mmCIF file of N, CA, C and O and ligand atoms in Angstrom:
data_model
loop_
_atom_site.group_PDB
_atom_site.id
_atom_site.type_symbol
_atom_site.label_atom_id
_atom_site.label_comp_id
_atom_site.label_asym_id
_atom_site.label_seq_id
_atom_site.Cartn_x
_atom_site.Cartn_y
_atom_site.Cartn_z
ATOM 1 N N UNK A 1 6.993 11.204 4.302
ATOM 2 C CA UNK A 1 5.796 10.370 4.224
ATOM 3 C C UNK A 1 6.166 8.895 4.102
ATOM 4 O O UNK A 1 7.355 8.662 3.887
ATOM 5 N N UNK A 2 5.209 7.719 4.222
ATOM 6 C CA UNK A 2 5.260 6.713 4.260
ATOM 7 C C UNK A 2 4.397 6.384 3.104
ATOM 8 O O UNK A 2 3.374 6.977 2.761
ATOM 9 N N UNK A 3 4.923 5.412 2.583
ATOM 10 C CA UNK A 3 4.184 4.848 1.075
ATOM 11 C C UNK A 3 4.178 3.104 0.812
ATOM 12 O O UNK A 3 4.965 2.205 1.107
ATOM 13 N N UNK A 4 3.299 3.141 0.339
ATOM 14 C CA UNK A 4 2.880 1.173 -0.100
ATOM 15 C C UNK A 4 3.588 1.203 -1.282
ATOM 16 O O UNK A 4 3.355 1.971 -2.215
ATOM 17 N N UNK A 5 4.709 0.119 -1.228
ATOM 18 C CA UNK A 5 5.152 -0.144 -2.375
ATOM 19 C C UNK A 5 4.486 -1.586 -2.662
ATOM 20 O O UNK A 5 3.592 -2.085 -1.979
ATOM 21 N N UNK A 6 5.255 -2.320 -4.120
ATOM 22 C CA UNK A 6 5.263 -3.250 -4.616
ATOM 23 C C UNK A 6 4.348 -4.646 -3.860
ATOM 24 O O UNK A 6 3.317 -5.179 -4.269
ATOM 25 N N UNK A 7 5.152 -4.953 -2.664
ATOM 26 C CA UNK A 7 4.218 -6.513 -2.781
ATOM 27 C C UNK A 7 3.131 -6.609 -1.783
ATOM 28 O O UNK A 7 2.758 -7.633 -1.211
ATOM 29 N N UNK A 8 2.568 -5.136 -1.619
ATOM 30 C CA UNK A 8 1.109 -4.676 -1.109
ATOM 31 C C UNK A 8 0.455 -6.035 -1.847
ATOM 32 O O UNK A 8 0.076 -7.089 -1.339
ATOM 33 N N UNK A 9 0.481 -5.405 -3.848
ATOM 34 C CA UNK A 9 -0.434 -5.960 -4.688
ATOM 35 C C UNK A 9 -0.362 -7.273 -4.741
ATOM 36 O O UNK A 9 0.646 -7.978 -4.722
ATOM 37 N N UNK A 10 -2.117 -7.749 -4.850
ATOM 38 C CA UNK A 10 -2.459 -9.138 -4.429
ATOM 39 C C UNK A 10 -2.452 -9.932 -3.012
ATOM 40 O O UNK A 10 -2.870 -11.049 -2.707
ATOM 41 N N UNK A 11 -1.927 -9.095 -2.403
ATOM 42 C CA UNK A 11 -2.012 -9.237 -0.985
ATOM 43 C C UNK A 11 -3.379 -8.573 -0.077
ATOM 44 O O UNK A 11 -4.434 -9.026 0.368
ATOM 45 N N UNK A 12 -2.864 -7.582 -0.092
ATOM 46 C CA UNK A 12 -3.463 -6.497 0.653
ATOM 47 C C UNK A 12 -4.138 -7.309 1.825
ATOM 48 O O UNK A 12 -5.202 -7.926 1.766
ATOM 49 N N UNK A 13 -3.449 -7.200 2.701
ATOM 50 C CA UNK A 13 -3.795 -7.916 4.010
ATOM 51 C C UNK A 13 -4.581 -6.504 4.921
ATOM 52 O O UNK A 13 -5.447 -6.924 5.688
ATOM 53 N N UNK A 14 -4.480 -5.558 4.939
ATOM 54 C CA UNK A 14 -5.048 -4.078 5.175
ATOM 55 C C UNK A 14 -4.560 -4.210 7.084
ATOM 56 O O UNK A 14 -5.313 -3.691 7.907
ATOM 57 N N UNK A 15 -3.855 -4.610 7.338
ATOM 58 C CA UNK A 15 -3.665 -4.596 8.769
ATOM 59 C C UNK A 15 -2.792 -2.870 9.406
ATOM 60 O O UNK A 15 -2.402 -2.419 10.482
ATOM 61 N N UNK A 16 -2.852 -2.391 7.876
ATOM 62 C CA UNK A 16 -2.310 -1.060 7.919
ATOM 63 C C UNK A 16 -3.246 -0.271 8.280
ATOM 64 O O UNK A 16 -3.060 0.291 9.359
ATOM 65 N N UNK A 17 -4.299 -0.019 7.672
ATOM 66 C CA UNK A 17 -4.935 0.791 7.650
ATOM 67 C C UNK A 17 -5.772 1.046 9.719
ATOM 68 O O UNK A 17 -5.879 2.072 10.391
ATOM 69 N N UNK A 18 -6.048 0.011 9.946
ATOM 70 C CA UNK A 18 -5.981 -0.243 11.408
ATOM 71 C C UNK A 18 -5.628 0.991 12.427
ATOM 72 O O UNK A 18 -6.353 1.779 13.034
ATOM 73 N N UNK A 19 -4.025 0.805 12.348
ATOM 74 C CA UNK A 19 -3.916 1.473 13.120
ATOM 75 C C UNK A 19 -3.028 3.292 12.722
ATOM 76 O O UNK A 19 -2.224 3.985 13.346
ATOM 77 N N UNK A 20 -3.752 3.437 11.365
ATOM 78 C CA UNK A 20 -3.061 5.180 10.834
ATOM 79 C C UNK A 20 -3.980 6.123 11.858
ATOM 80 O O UNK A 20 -5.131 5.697 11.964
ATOM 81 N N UNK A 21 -3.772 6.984 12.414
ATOM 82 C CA UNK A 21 -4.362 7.584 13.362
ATOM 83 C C UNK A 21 -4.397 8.761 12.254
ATOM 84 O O UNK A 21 -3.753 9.655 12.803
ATOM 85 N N UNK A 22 -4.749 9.178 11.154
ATOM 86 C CA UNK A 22 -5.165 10.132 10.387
ATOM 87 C C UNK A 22 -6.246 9.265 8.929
ATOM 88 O O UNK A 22 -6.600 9.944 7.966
ATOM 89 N N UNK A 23 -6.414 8.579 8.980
ATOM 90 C CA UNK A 23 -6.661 7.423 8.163
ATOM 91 C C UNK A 23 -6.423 7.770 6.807
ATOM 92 O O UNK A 23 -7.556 7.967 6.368
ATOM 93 N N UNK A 24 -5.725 7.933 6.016
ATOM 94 C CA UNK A 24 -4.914 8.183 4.888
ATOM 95 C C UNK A 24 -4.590 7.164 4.377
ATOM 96 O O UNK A 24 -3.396 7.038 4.104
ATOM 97 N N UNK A 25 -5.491 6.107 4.072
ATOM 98 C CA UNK A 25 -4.859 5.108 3.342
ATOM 99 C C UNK A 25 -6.373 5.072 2.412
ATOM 100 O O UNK A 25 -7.549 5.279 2.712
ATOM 101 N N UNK A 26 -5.598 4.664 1.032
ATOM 102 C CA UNK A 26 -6.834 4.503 -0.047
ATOM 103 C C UNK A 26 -6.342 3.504 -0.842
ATOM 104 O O UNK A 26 -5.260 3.201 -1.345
ATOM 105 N N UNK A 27 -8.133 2.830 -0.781
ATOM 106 C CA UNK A 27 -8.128 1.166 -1.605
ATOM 107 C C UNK A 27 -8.390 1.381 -3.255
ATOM 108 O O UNK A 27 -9.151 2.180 -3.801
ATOM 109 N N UNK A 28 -7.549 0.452 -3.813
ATOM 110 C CA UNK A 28 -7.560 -0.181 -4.769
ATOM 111 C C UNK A 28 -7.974 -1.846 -5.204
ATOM 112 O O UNK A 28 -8.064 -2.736 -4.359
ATOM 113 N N UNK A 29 -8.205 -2.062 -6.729
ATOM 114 C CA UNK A 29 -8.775 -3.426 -6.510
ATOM 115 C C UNK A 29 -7.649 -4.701 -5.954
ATOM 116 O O UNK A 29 -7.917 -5.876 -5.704
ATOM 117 N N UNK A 30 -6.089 -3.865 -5.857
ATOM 118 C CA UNK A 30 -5.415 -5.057 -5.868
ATOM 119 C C UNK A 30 -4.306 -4.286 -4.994
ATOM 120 O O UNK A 30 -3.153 -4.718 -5.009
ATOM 121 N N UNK A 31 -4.629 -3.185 -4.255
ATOM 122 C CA UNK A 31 -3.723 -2.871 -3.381
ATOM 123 C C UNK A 31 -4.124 -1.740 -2.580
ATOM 124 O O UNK A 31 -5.282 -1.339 -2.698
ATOM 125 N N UNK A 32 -3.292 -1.140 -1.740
ATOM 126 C CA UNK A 32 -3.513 -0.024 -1.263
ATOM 127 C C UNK A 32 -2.477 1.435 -1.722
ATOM 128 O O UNK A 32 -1.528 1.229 -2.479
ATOM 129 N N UNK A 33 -2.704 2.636 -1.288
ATOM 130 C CA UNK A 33 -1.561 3.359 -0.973
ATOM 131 C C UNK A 33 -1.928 4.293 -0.216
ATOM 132 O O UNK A 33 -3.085 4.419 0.184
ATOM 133 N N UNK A 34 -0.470 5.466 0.218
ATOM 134 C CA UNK A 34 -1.330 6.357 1.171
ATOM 135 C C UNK A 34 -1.319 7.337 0.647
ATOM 136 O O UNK A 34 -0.898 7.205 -0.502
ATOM 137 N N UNK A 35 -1.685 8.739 1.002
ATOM 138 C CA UNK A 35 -1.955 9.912 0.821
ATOM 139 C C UNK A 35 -0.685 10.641 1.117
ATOM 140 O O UNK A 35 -0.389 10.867 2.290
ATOM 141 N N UNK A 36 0.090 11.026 0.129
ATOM 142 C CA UNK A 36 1.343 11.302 1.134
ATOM 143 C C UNK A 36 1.660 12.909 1.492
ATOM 144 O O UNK A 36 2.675 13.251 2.099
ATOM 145 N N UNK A 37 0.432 14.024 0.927
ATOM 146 C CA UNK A 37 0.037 14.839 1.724
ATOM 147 C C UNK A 37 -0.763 14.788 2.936
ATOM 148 O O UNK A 37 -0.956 15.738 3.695
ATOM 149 N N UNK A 38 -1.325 13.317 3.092
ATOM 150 C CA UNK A 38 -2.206 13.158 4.722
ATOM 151 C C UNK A 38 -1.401 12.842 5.280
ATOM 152 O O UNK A 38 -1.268 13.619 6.225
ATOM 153 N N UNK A 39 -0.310 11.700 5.301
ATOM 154 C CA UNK A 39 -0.043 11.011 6.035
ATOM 155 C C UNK A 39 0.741 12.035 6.774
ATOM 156 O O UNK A 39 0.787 13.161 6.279
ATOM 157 N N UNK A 40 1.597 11.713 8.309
ATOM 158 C CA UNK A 40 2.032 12.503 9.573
ATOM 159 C C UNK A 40 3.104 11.934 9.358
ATOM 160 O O UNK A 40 4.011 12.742 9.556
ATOM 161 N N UNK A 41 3.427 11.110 9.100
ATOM 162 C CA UNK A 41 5.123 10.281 9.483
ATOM 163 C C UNK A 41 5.436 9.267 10.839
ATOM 164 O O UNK A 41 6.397 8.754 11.413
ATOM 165 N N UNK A 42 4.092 9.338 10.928
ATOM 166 C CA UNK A 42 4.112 8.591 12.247
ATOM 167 C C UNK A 42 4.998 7.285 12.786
ATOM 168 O O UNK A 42 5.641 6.954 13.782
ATOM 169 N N UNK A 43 4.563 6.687 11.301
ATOM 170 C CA UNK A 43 5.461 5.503 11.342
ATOM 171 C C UNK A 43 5.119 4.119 11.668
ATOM 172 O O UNK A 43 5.878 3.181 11.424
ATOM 173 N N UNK A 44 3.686 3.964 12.357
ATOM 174 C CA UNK A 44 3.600 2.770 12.668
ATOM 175 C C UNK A 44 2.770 1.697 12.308
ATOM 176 O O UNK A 44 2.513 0.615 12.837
ATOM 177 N N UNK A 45 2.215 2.577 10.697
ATOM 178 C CA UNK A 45 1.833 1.399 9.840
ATOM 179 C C UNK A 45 2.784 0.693 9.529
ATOM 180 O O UNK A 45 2.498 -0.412 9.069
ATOM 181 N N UNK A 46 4.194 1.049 9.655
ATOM 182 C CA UNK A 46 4.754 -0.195 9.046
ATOM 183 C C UNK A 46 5.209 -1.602 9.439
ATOM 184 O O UNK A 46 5.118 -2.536 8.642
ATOM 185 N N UNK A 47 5.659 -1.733 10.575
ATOM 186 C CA UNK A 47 5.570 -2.930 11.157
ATOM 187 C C UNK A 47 4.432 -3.658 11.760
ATOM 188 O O UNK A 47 4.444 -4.476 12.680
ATOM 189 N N UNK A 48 3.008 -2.996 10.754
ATOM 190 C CA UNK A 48 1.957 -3.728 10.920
ATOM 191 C C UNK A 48 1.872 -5.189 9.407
ATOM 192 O O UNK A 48 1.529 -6.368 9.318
ATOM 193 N N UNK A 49 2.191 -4.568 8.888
ATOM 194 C CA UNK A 49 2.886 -4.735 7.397
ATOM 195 C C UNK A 49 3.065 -6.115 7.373
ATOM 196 O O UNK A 49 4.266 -6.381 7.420
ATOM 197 N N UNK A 50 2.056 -7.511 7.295
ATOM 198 C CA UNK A 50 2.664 -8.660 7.218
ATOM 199 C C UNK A 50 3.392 -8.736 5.865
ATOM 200 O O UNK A 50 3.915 -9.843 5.991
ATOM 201 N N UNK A 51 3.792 -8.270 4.592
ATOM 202 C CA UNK A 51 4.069 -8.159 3.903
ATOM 203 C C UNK A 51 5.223 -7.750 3.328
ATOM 204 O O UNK A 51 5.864 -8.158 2.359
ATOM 205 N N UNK A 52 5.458 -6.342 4.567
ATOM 206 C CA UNK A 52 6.335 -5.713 4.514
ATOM 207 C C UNK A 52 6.651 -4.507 3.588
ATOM 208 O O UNK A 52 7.729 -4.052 3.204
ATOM 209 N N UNK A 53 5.293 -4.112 3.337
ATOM 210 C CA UNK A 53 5.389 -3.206 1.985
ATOM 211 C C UNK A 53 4.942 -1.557 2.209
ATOM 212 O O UNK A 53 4.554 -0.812 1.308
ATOM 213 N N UNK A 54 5.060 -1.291 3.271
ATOM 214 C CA UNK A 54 4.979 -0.206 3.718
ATOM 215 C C UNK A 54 6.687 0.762 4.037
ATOM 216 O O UNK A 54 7.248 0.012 4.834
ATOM 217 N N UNK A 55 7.450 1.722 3.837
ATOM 218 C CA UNK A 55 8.237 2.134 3.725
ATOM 219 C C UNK A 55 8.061 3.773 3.535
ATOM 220 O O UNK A 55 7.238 4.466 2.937
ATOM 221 N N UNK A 56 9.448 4.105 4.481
ATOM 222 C CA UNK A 56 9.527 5.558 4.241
ATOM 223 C C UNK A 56 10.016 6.278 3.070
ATOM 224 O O UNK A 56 11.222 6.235 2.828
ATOM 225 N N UNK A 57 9.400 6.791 2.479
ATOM 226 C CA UNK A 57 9.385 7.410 0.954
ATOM 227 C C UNK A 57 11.272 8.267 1.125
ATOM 228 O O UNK A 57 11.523 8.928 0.117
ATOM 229 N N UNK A 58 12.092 8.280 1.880
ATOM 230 C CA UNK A 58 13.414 8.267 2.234
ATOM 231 C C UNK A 58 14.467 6.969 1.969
ATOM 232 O O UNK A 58 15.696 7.037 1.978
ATOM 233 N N UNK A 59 13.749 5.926 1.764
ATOM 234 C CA UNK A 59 14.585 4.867 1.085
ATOM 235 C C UNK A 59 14.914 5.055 -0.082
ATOM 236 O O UNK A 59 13.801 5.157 -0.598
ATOM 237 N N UNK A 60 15.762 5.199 -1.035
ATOM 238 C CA UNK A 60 16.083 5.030 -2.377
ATOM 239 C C UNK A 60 15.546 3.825 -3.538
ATOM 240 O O UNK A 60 15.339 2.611 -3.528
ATOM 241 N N UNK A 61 15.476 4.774 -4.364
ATOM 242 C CA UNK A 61 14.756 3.938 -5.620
ATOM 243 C C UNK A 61 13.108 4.035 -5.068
ATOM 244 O O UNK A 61 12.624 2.904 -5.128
ATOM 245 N N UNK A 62 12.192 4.962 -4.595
ATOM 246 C CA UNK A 62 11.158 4.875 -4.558
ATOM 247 C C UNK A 62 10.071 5.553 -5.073
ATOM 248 O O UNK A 62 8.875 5.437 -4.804
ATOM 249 N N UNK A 63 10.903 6.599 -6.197
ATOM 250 C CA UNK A 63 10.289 7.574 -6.871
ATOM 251 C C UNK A 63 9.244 6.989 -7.326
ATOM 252 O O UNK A 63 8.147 7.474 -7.050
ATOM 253 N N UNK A 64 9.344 5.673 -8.222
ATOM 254 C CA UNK A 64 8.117 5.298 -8.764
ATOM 255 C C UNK A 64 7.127 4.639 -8.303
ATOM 256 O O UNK A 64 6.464 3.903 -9.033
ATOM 257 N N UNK A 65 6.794 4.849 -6.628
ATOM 258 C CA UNK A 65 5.951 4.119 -6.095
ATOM 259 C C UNK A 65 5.498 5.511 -5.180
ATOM 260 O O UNK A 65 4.432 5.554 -4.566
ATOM 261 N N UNK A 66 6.305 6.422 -5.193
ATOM 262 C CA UNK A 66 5.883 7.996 -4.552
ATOM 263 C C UNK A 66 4.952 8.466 -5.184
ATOM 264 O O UNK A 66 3.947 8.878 -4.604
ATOM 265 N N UNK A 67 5.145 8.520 -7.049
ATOM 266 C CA UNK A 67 4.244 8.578 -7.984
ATOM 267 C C UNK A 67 2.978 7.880 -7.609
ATOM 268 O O UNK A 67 1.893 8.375 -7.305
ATOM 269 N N UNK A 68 3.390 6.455 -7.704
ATOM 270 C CA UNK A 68 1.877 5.946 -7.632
ATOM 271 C C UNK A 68 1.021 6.517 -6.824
ATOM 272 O O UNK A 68 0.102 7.246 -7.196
ATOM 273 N N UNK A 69 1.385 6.089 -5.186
ATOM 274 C CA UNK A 69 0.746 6.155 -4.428
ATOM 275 C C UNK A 69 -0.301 7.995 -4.408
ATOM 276 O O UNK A 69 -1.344 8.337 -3.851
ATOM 277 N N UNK A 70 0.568 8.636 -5.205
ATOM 278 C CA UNK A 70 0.010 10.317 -5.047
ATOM 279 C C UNK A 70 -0.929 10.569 -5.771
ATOM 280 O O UNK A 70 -1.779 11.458 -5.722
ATOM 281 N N UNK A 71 -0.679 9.404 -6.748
ATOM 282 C CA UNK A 71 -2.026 9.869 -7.870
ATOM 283 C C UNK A 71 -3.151 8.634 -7.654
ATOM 284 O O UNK A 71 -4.266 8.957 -8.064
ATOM 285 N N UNK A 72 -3.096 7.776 -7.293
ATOM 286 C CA UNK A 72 -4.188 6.653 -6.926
ATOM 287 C C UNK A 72 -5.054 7.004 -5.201
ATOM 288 O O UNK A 72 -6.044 6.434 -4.744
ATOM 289 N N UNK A 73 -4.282 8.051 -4.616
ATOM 290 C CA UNK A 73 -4.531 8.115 -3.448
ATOM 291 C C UNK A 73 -5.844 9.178 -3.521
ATOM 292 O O UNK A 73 -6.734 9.279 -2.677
ATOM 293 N N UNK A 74 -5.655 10.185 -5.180
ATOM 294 C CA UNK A 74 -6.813 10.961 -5.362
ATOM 295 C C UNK A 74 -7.727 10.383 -6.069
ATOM 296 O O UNK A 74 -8.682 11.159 -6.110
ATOM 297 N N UNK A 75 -8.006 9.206 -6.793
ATOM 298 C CA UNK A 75 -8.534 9.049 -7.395
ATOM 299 C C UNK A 75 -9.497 7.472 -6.456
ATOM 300 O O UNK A 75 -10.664 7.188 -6.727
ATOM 301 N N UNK A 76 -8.875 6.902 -5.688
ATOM 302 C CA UNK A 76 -9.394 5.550 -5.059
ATOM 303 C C UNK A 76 -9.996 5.949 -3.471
ATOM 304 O O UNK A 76 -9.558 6.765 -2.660
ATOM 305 N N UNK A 77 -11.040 5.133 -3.401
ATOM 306 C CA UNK A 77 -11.712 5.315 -2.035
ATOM 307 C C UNK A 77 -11.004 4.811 -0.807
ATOM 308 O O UNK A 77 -10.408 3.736 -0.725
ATOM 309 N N UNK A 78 -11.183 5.996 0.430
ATOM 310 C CA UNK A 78 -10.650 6.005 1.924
ATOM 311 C C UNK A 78 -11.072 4.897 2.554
ATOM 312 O O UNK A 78 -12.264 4.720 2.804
ATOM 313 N N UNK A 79 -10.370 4.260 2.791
ATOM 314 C CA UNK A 79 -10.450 2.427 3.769
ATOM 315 C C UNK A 79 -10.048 2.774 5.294
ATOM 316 O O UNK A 79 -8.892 2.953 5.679
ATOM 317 N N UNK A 80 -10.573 2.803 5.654
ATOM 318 C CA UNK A 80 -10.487 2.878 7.743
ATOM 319 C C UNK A 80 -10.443 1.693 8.456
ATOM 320 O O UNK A 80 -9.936 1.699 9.578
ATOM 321 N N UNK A 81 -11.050 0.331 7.817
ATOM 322 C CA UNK A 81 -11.079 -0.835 8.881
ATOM 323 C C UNK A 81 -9.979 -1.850 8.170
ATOM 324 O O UNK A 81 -9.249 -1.598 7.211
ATOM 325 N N UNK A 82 -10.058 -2.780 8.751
ATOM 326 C CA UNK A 82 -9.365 -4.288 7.856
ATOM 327 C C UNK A 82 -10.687 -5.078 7.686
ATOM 328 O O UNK A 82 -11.746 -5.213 8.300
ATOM 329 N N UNK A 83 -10.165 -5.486 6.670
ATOM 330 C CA UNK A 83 -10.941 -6.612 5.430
ATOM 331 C C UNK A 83 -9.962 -7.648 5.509
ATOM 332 O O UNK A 83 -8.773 -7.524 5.803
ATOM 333 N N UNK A 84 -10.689 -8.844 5.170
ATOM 334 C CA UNK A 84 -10.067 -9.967 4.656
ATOM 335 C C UNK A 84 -9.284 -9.905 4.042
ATOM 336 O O UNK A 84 -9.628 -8.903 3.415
ATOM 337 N N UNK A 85 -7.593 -10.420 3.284
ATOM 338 C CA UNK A 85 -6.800 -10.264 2.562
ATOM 339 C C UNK A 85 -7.422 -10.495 1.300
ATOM 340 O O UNK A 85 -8.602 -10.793 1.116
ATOM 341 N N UNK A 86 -6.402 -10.308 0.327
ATOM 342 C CA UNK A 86 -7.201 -11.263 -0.888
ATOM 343 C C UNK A 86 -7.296 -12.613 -1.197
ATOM 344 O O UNK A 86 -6.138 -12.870 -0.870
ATOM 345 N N UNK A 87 -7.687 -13.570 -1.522
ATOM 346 C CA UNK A 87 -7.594 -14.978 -1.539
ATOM 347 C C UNK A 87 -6.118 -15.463 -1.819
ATOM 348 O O UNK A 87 -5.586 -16.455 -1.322
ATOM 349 N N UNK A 88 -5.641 -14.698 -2.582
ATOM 350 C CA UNK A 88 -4.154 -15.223 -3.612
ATOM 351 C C UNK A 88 -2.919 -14.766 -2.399
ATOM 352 O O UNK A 88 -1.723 -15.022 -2.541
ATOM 353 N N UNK A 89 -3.591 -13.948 -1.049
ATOM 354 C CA UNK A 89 -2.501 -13.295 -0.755
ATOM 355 C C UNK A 89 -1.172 -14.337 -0.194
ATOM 356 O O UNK A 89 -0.078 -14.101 -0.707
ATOM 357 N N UNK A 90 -1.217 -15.027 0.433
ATOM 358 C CA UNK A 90 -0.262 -15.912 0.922
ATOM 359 C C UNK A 90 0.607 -16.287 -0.459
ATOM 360 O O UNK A 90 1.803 -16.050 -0.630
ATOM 361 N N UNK A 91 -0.244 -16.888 -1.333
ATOM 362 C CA UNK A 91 1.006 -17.146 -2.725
ATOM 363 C C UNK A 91 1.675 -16.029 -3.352
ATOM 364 O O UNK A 91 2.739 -16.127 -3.963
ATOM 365 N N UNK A 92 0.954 -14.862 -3.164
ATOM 366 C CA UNK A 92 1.211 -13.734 -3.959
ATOM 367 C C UNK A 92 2.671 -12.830 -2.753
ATOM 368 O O UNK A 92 3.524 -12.038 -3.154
ATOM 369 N N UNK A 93 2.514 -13.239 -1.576
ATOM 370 C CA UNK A 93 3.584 -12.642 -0.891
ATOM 371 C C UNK A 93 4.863 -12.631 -0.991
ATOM 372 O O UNK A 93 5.287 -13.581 -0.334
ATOM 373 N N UNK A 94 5.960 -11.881 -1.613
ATOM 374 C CA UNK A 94 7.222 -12.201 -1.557
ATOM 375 C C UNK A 94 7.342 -12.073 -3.354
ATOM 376 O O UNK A 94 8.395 -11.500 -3.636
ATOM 377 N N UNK A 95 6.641 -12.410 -4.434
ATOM 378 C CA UNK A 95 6.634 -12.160 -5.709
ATOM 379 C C UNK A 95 6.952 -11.092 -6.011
ATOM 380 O O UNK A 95 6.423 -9.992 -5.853
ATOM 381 N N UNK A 96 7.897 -11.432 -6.486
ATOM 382 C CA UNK A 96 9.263 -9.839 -7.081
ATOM 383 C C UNK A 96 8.308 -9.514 -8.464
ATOM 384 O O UNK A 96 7.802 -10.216 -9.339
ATOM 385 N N UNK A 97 8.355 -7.975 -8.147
ATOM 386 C CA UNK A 97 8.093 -7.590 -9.554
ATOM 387 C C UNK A 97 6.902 -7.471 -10.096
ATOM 388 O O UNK A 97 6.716 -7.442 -11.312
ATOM 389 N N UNK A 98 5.783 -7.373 -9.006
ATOM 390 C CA UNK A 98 4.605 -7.260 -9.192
ATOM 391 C C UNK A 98 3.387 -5.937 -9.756
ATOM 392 O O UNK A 98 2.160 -6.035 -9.751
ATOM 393 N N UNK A 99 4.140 -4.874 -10.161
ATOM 394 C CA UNK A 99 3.555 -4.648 -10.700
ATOM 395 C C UNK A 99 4.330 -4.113 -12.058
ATOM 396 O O UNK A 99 4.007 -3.006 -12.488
ATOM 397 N N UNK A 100 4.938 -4.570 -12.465
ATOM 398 C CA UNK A 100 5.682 -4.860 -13.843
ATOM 399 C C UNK A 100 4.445 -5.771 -14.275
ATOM 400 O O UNK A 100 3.769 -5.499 -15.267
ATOM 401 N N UNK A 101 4.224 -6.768 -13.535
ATOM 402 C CA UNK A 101 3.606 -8.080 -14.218
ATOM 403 C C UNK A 101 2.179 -7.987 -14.173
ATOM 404 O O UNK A 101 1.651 -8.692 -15.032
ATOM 405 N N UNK A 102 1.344 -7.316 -13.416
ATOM 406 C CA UNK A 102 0.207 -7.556 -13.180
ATOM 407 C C UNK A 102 -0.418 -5.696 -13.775
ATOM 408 O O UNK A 102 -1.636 -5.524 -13.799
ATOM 409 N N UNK A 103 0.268 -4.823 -14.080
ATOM 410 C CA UNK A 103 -0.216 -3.711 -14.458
ATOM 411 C C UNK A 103 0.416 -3.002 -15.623
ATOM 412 O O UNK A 103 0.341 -1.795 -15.394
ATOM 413 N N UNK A 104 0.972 -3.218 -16.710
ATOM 414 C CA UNK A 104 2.172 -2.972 -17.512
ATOM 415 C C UNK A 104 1.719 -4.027 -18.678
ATOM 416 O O UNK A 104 2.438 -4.208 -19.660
HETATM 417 FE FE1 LIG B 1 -0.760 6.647 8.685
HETATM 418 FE FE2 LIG B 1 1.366 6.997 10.243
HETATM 419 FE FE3 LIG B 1 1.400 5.155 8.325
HETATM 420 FE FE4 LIG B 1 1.452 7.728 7.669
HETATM 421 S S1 LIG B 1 3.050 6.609 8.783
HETATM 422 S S2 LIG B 1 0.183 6.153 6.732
HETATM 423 S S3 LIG B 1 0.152 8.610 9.282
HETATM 424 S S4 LIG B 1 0.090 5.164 10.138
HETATM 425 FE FE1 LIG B 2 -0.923 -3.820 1.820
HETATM 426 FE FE2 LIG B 2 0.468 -4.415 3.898
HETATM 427 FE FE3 LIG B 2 -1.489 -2.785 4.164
HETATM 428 S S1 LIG B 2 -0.127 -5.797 2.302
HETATM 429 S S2 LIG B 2 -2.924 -3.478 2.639
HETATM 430 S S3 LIG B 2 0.308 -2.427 2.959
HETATM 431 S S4 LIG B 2 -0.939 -4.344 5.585
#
């Protein structure tokens, strides 16, 4: 599966959700993640990704964003189109460590 990590939040530019051809992506107030029993592996939310925060749950060190995304994905509502980013997103892009700081 493919999963939203870290500097989604405060961004959320949603240019992902676009083009998932199963639509498996679910919103939050300050990010997204996907469903990682929906998702196919398709692969090509991620270089939609101005952000870059989309990744195959096969990279290392991603247990704790596998977590997230599995349990916010049942609990937060299914997003199908793109929306506006968030206002902060341009400053907020590239900020290490974001959800240490903004949820913790
Ligand atoms: Fe959707 Fe494909 Fe991205 Fe999975 S990898 S979330 S199926 S676009
Ligand atoms: Fe987040 Fe990137 Fe999608 S910032 S909303 S994962 S396009």
């Amino acid at each position: 599966t493919y999963i939203v990590t870290d500097n989604c939040i405060r961004c959320k530019y949603t240019d992902c959700v676009e083009v998932c051809p199963v639509d498996c992506f679910y919103e939050g107030e300050n990010f997204l993640v996907i469903h990682p029993d929906e998702c196919i592996d398709c692969g090509v939310c991620e270089p939609e990704c101005p952000a870059e925060a989309i990744k195959p749950d096969t990279e290392p060190g991603l247990d704790h964003w596998l977590k997230i995304n599995t349990e916010f994905a049942q609990i937060w509502p299914n997003i199908t189109s793109k929306r506006d980013p968030l206002p902060e997103a341009k400053e907020m892009d590239g900020v290490p460590g974001k959800f240490e700081k903004y949820f913790s």
